[in-house]
Amino acid sequence: MKKVVVISGDIVAYTSLEDAEKTALEKQLKAFFIEMKKEYSVFARIVKGDFIEIVSENAEDALAIVLLVKSFIKSVSFSKNLENNRTKSFKNHGIRIAMGYGELSRYDAKKGIVDGEAIYLSGRKINEETTHNKQRIVIKNTLFFVSTDETLNYNMNTILGLIDVLMSKATSKQCEILYYKLLGLNEDAIAEKLKIRQSAVNQHSTNVGWNAIERAVKYFNFTFKEMKV
């Protein structure tokens, strides 16, 4: 049976957002999922306000999708500044995401049925890392890869740990530019879309570590394509 990647995500400090902010974020996420379905033919849904699930039938696309989700959420801005400790965690980390690589015993996108090894792996990992209802948030990592292959887990989580460092330091503008770069837009097109100079796009791109992120995405893609052969 074909192996897929199920992406489970838990929005950091979601309960600290005001109701209007939660509604706005959910609306933007739904629009984002429509774009992801067009771009990668994924099945994506919001299970509850702060939890998302995405099925990537092409495992090699999973890291690009994860980083699109991460950069999209970190680029979201609200009408007022979020300044308490929990909401700062939202601004810094955005979302905690686990990729589960394995088979699905039952999968029907039209009926919303997702069941099997891959979703158990990703869901279990996110539940282990959740900060829901915890008074003090301590976040060391937000990107995880889980499979039954320990060598593969070690290799992928090493890469994700490095990306995590870059993403945790990224500003909302850097994440916005990263998002468009991941979609394949060149710097001139991004500059036109955001109404800024191409040199500014280039600077933000450099600061967010685009060259390293791009290599990581290509490595992930190559690794899983090779596993199909």
PDB file of C-alpha atoms in Angstrom, residues 38-223:
ATOM      1  CA  LYS A  38      -5.128  23.735  -6.190  1.00  0.00           C
ATOM      2  CA  GLU A  39      -1.333  23.725  -5.829  1.00  0.00           C
ATOM      3  CA  TYR A  40      -0.770  20.237  -4.405  1.00  0.00           C
ATOM      4  CA  SER A  41      -4.132  18.398  -4.644  1.00  0.00           C
ATOM      5  CA  VAL A  42      -4.107  17.820  -0.888  1.00  0.00           C
ATOM      6  CA  PHE A  43      -6.982  17.122   1.456  1.00  0.00           C
ATOM      7  CA  ALA A  44      -6.962  19.810   4.155  1.00  0.00           C
ATOM      8  CA  ARG A  45      -9.318  20.663   6.980  1.00  0.00           C
ATOM      9  CA  ILE A  46      -9.679  22.473  10.281  1.00  0.00           C
ATOM     10  CA  VAL A  47     -10.686  19.817  12.792  1.00  0.00           C
ATOM     11  CA  LYS A  48     -11.376  22.383  15.470  1.00  0.00           C
ATOM     12  CA  GLY A  49     -10.384  25.993  15.797  1.00  0.00           C
ATOM     13  CA  ASP A  50      -6.747  25.349  16.641  1.00  0.00           C
ATOM     14  CA  PHE A  51      -6.062  21.985  14.992  1.00  0.00           C
ATOM     15  CA  ILE A  52      -5.508  21.236  11.311  1.00  0.00           C
ATOM     16  CA  GLU A  53      -4.987  18.093   9.255  1.00  0.00           C
ATOM     17  CA  ILE A  54      -3.574  17.809   5.735  1.00  0.00           C
ATOM     18  CA  VAL A  55      -3.093  14.638   3.701  1.00  0.00           C
ATOM     19  CA  SER A  56      -0.288  14.791   1.144  1.00  0.00           C
ATOM     20  CA  GLU A  57      -0.567  11.724  -1.085  1.00  0.00           C
ATOM     21  CA  ASN A  58       2.751  12.695  -2.646  1.00  0.00           C
ATOM     22  CA  ALA A  59       5.070  12.372   0.343  1.00  0.00           C
ATOM     23  CA  GLU A  60       7.840  14.330  -1.394  1.00  0.00           C
ATOM     24  CA  ASP A  61       5.724  17.517  -1.284  1.00  0.00           C
ATOM     25  CA  ALA A  62       5.172  17.397   2.474  1.00  0.00           C
ATOM     26  CA  LEU A  63       7.983  19.673   3.676  1.00  0.00           C
ATOM     27  CA  ALA A  64       7.091  22.390   1.174  1.00  0.00           C
ATOM     28  CA  ILE A  65       3.465  22.181   2.347  1.00  0.00           C
ATOM     29  CA  VAL A  66       4.495  22.302   6.018  1.00  0.00           C
ATOM     30  CA  LEU A  67       6.603  25.409   5.442  1.00  0.00           C
ATOM     31  CA  LEU A  68       3.803  27.045   3.471  1.00  0.00           C
ATOM     32  CA  VAL A  69       1.491  26.460   6.438  1.00  0.00           C
ATOM     33  CA  LYS A  70       4.091  27.712   8.909  1.00  0.00           C
ATOM     34  CA  SER A  71       5.012  30.829   6.939  1.00  0.00           C
ATOM     35  CA  PHE A  72       1.370  31.606   6.176  1.00  0.00           C
ATOM     36  CA  ILE A  73       0.302  31.529   9.834  1.00  0.00           C
ATOM     37  CA  LYS A  74       3.348  33.485  11.009  1.00  0.00           C
ATOM     38  CA  SER A  75       2.622  36.163   8.400  1.00  0.00           C
ATOM     39  CA  VAL A  76      -0.925  36.707   9.661  1.00  0.00           C
ATOM     40  CA  SER A  77      -1.320  40.107  11.271  1.00  0.00           C
ATOM     41  CA  PHE A  78      -4.076  41.356  13.534  1.00  0.00           C
ATOM     42  CA  SER A  79      -5.488  44.826  14.062  1.00  0.00           C
ATOM     43  CA  LYS A  80      -3.681  45.311  17.350  1.00  0.00           C
ATOM     44  CA  ASN A  81      -0.406  44.166  18.816  1.00  0.00           C
ATOM     45  CA  LEU A  82      -0.333  40.915  20.757  1.00  0.00           C
ATOM     46  CA  GLU A  83       1.897  41.506  23.731  1.00  0.00           C
ATOM     47  CA  ASN A  84       1.262  39.048  26.565  1.00  0.00           C
ATOM     48  CA  ASN A  85       3.541  36.034  26.940  1.00  0.00           C
ATOM     49  CA  ARG A  86       1.151  33.523  25.390  1.00  0.00           C
ATOM     50  CA  THR A  87       0.359  35.650  22.354  1.00  0.00           C
ATOM     51  CA  LYS A  88       4.051  36.376  21.859  1.00  0.00           C
ATOM     52  CA  SER A  89       4.416  32.614  21.518  1.00  0.00           C
ATOM     53  CA  PHE A  90       1.851  32.737  18.704  1.00  0.00           C
ATOM     54  CA  LYS A  91       3.806  35.480  16.932  1.00  0.00           C
ATOM     55  CA  ASN A  92       7.135  33.659  17.376  1.00  0.00           C
ATOM     56  CA  HIS A  93       6.047  30.111  16.550  1.00  0.00           C
ATOM     57  CA  GLY A  94       2.636  30.284  14.877  1.00  0.00           C
ATOM     58  CA  ILE A  95       1.933  26.584  14.735  1.00  0.00           C
ATOM     59  CA  ARG A  96       3.391  23.284  15.886  1.00  0.00           C
ATOM     60  CA  ILE A  97       3.402  20.701  13.069  1.00  0.00           C
ATOM     61  CA  ALA A  98       4.096  16.960  12.864  1.00  0.00           C
ATOM     62  CA  MET A  99       4.449  14.926   9.667  1.00  0.00           C
ATOM     63  CA  GLY A 100       3.395  11.299   9.979  1.00  0.00           C
ATOM     64  CA  TYR A 101       4.765   9.060   7.216  1.00  0.00           C
ATOM     65  CA  GLY A 102       2.962   5.768   6.722  1.00  0.00           C
ATOM     66  CA  GLU A 103      -0.046   4.047   5.225  1.00  0.00           C
ATOM     67  CA  LEU A 104      -3.720   4.923   5.534  1.00  0.00           C
ATOM     68  CA  SER A 105      -6.091   2.000   5.989  1.00  0.00           C
ATOM     69  CA  ARG A 106      -9.094   4.167   5.137  1.00  0.00           C
ATOM     70  CA  TYR A 107      -9.006   7.406   3.171  1.00  0.00           C
ATOM     71  CA  ASP A 108     -11.874   9.171   1.420  1.00  0.00           C
ATOM     72  CA  ALA A 109     -11.333  12.902   0.941  1.00  0.00           C
ATOM     73  CA  LYS A 110     -14.929  13.492  -0.202  1.00  0.00           C
ATOM     74  CA  LYS A 111     -16.326  11.909   2.960  1.00  0.00           C
ATOM     75  CA  GLY A 112     -13.599  13.327   5.203  1.00  0.00           C
ATOM     76  CA  ILE A 113     -12.384   9.889   6.280  1.00  0.00           C
ATOM     77  CA  VAL A 114      -8.710   9.708   7.272  1.00  0.00           C
ATOM     78  CA  ASP A 115      -7.669   6.656   9.263  1.00  0.00           C
ATOM     79  CA  GLY A 116      -4.477   4.663   9.647  1.00  0.00           C
ATOM     80  CA  GLU A 117      -0.834   4.663  10.629  1.00  0.00           C
ATOM     81  CA  ALA A 118       0.154   8.050   9.156  1.00  0.00           C
ATOM     82  CA  ILE A 119      -2.487  10.062  10.999  1.00  0.00           C
ATOM     83  CA  TYR A 120      -1.933   8.149  14.230  1.00  0.00           C
ATOM     84  CA  LEU A 121       1.773   8.990  14.106  1.00  0.00           C
ATOM     85  CA  SER A 122       1.310  12.707  13.424  1.00  0.00           C
ATOM     86  CA  GLY A 123      -1.639  13.160  15.791  1.00  0.00           C
ATOM     87  CA  ARG A 124       0.080  11.355  18.646  1.00  0.00           C
ATOM     88  CA  LYS A 125       3.214  13.490  18.273  1.00  0.00           C
ATOM     89  CA  ILE A 126       1.252  16.734  18.323  1.00  0.00           C
ATOM     90  CA  ASN A 127      -0.678  15.629  21.402  1.00  0.00           C
ATOM     91  CA  GLU A 128       2.634  14.912  23.145  1.00  0.00           C
ATOM     92  CA  GLU A 129       3.840  18.442  22.411  1.00  0.00           C
ATOM     93  CA  THR A 130       0.657  20.410  23.075  1.00  0.00           C
ATOM     94  CA  THR A 131       0.646  23.426  25.383  1.00  0.00           C
ATOM     95  CA  HIS A 132      -3.154  23.576  25.552  1.00  0.00           C
ATOM     96  CA  ASN A 133      -4.351  24.770  28.987  1.00  0.00           C
ATOM     97  CA  LYS A 134      -0.785  24.978  30.303  1.00  0.00           C
ATOM     98  CA  GLN A 135      -0.070  28.116  32.295  1.00  0.00           C
ATOM     99  CA  ARG A 136       3.513  28.408  31.098  1.00  0.00           C
ATOM    100  CA  ILE A 137       4.490  27.819  27.493  1.00  0.00           C
ATOM    101  CA  VAL A 138       7.940  26.385  26.870  1.00  0.00           C
ATOM    102  CA  ILE A 139       8.542  25.634  23.198  1.00  0.00           C
ATOM    103  CA  LYS A 140      11.806  24.107  22.030  1.00  0.00           C
ATOM    104  CA  ASN A 141      10.726  22.685  18.679  1.00  0.00           C
ATOM    105  CA  THR A 142       7.690  23.097  16.440  1.00  0.00           C
ATOM    106  CA  LEU A 143       8.481  20.860  13.448  1.00  0.00           C
ATOM    107  CA  PHE A 144       8.529  17.078  13.716  1.00  0.00           C
ATOM    108  CA  PHE A 145       8.774  14.032  11.459  1.00  0.00           C
ATOM    109  CA  VAL A 146       7.528  10.628  12.624  1.00  0.00           C
ATOM    110  CA  SER A 147       7.667   7.225  10.919  1.00  0.00           C
ATOM    111  CA  THR A 148       8.506   3.642  11.853  1.00  0.00           C
ATOM    112  CA  ASP A 149      12.001   4.112  10.362  1.00  0.00           C
ATOM    113  CA  GLU A 150      14.272   5.494  13.097  1.00  0.00           C
ATOM    114  CA  THR A 151      17.100   6.387  10.690  1.00  0.00           C
ATOM    115  CA  LEU A 152      14.699   8.356   8.505  1.00  0.00           C
ATOM    116  CA  ASN A 153      13.288  10.068  11.609  1.00  0.00           C
ATOM    117  CA  TYR A 154      16.773  11.075  12.754  1.00  0.00           C
ATOM    118  CA  ASN A 155      17.752  12.498   9.358  1.00  0.00           C
ATOM    119  CA  MET A 156      14.531  14.439   8.830  1.00  0.00           C
ATOM    120  CA  ASN A 157      14.317  15.791  12.370  1.00  0.00           C
ATOM    121  CA  THR A 158      17.908  17.020  12.133  1.00  0.00           C
ATOM    122  CA  ILE A 159      16.933  19.123   9.117  1.00  0.00           C
ATOM    123  CA  LEU A 160      13.677  20.262  10.734  1.00  0.00           C
ATOM    124  CA  GLY A 161      15.528  21.354  13.862  1.00  0.00           C
ATOM    125  CA  LEU A 162      17.693  23.708  11.811  1.00  0.00           C
ATOM    126  CA  ILE A 163      14.697  25.085   9.907  1.00  0.00           C
ATOM    127  CA  ASP A 164      12.926  25.577  13.231  1.00  0.00           C
ATOM    128  CA  VAL A 165      15.671  27.935  14.394  1.00  0.00           C
ATOM    129  CA  LEU A 166      15.323  30.038  11.239  1.00  0.00           C
ATOM    130  CA  MET A 167      11.528  30.115  11.401  1.00  0.00           C
ATOM    131  CA  SER A 168      11.351  31.046  15.083  1.00  0.00           C
ATOM    132  CA  LYS A 169      13.417  34.173  14.382  1.00  0.00           C
ATOM    133  CA  ALA A 170      11.553  35.148  11.204  1.00  0.00           C
ATOM    134  CA  THR A 171       9.414  38.279  11.145  1.00  0.00           C
ATOM    135  CA  SER A 172       5.906  38.343   9.661  1.00  0.00           C
ATOM    136  CA  LYS A 173       7.245  40.137   6.549  1.00  0.00           C
ATOM    137  CA  GLN A 174      10.026  37.580   6.093  1.00  0.00           C
ATOM    138  CA  CYS A 175       7.455  34.801   6.426  1.00  0.00           C
ATOM    139  CA  GLU A 176       5.208  36.467   3.864  1.00  0.00           C
ATOM    140  CA  ILE A 177       8.088  36.580   1.379  1.00  0.00           C
ATOM    141  CA  LEU A 178       9.074  33.004   2.227  1.00  0.00           C
ATOM    142  CA  TYR A 179       5.492  31.938   1.525  1.00  0.00           C
ATOM    143  CA  TYR A 180       5.565  33.392  -1.995  1.00  0.00           C
ATOM    144  CA  LYS A 181       9.035  31.993  -2.660  1.00  0.00           C
ATOM    145  CA  LEU A 182       7.820  28.530  -1.697  1.00  0.00           C
ATOM    146  CA  LEU A 183       5.015  28.980  -4.225  1.00  0.00           C
ATOM    147  CA  GLY A 184       7.647  29.613  -6.882  1.00  0.00           C
ATOM    148  CA  LEU A 185       7.301  33.373  -7.384  1.00  0.00           C
ATOM    149  CA  ASN A 186      10.464  35.247  -8.318  1.00  0.00           C
ATOM    150  CA  GLU A 187      11.598  38.333  -6.430  1.00  0.00           C
ATOM    151  CA  ASP A 188      10.278  40.811  -9.018  1.00  0.00           C
ATOM    152  CA  ALA A 189       6.818  39.238  -8.856  1.00  0.00           C
ATOM    153  CA  ILE A 190       6.867  39.263  -5.046  1.00  0.00           C
ATOM    154  CA  ALA A 191       7.981  42.898  -4.982  1.00  0.00           C
ATOM    155  CA  GLU A 192       5.108  43.859  -7.282  1.00  0.00           C
ATOM    156  CA  LYS A 193       2.574  41.901  -5.213  1.00  0.00           C
ATOM    157  CA  LEU A 194       3.745  43.427  -1.905  1.00  0.00           C
ATOM    158  CA  LYS A 195       4.407  46.915  -3.328  1.00  0.00           C
ATOM    159  CA  ILE A 196       8.008  46.982  -2.142  1.00  0.00           C
ATOM    160  CA  ARG A 197      11.397  47.105  -3.850  1.00  0.00           C
ATOM    161  CA  GLN A 198      13.012  43.981  -5.235  1.00  0.00           C
ATOM    162  CA  SER A 199      16.079  44.752  -3.121  1.00  0.00           C
ATOM    163  CA  ALA A 200      13.891  44.652   0.001  1.00  0.00           C
ATOM    164  CA  VAL A 201      12.508  41.262  -1.035  1.00  0.00           C
ATOM    165  CA  ASN A 202      16.047  40.011  -1.529  1.00  0.00           C
ATOM    166  CA  GLN A 203      17.156  41.295   1.877  1.00  0.00           C
ATOM    167  CA  HIS A 204      14.205  39.699   3.684  1.00  0.00           C
ATOM    168  CA  SER A 205      14.809  36.495   1.755  1.00  0.00           C
ATOM    169  CA  THR A 206      18.458  36.420   2.827  1.00  0.00           C
ATOM    170  CA  ASN A 207      17.599  37.178   6.459  1.00  0.00           C
ATOM    171  CA  VAL A 208      15.058  34.354   6.682  1.00  0.00           C
ATOM    172  CA  GLY A 209      17.628  31.891   5.317  1.00  0.00           C
ATOM    173  CA  TRP A 210      15.929  31.142   2.014  1.00  0.00           C
ATOM    174  CA  ASN A 211      18.932  29.428   0.424  1.00  0.00           C
ATOM    175  CA  ALA A 212      19.164  26.889   3.257  1.00  0.00           C
ATOM    176  CA  ILE A 213      15.391  26.365   3.348  1.00  0.00           C
ATOM    177  CA  GLU A 214      15.247  25.831  -0.411  1.00  0.00           C
ATOM    178  CA  ARG A 215      18.022  23.201  -0.215  1.00  0.00           C
ATOM    179  CA  ALA A 216      16.212  21.424   2.607  1.00  0.00           C
ATOM    180  CA  VAL A 217      12.964  21.300   0.615  1.00  0.00           C
ATOM    181  CA  LYS A 218      14.815  19.919  -2.427  1.00  0.00           C
ATOM    182  CA  TYR A 219      16.585  17.313  -0.277  1.00  0.00           C
ATOM    183  CA  PHE A 220      13.282  16.195   1.279  1.00  0.00           C
ATOM    184  CA  ASN A 221      11.665  16.008  -2.153  1.00  0.00           C
ATOM    185  CA  PHE A 222      14.578  14.009  -3.613  1.00  0.00           C
ATOM    186  CA  THR A 223      14.681  11.596  -0.658  1.00  0.00           C
TER     187      THR A 223
END
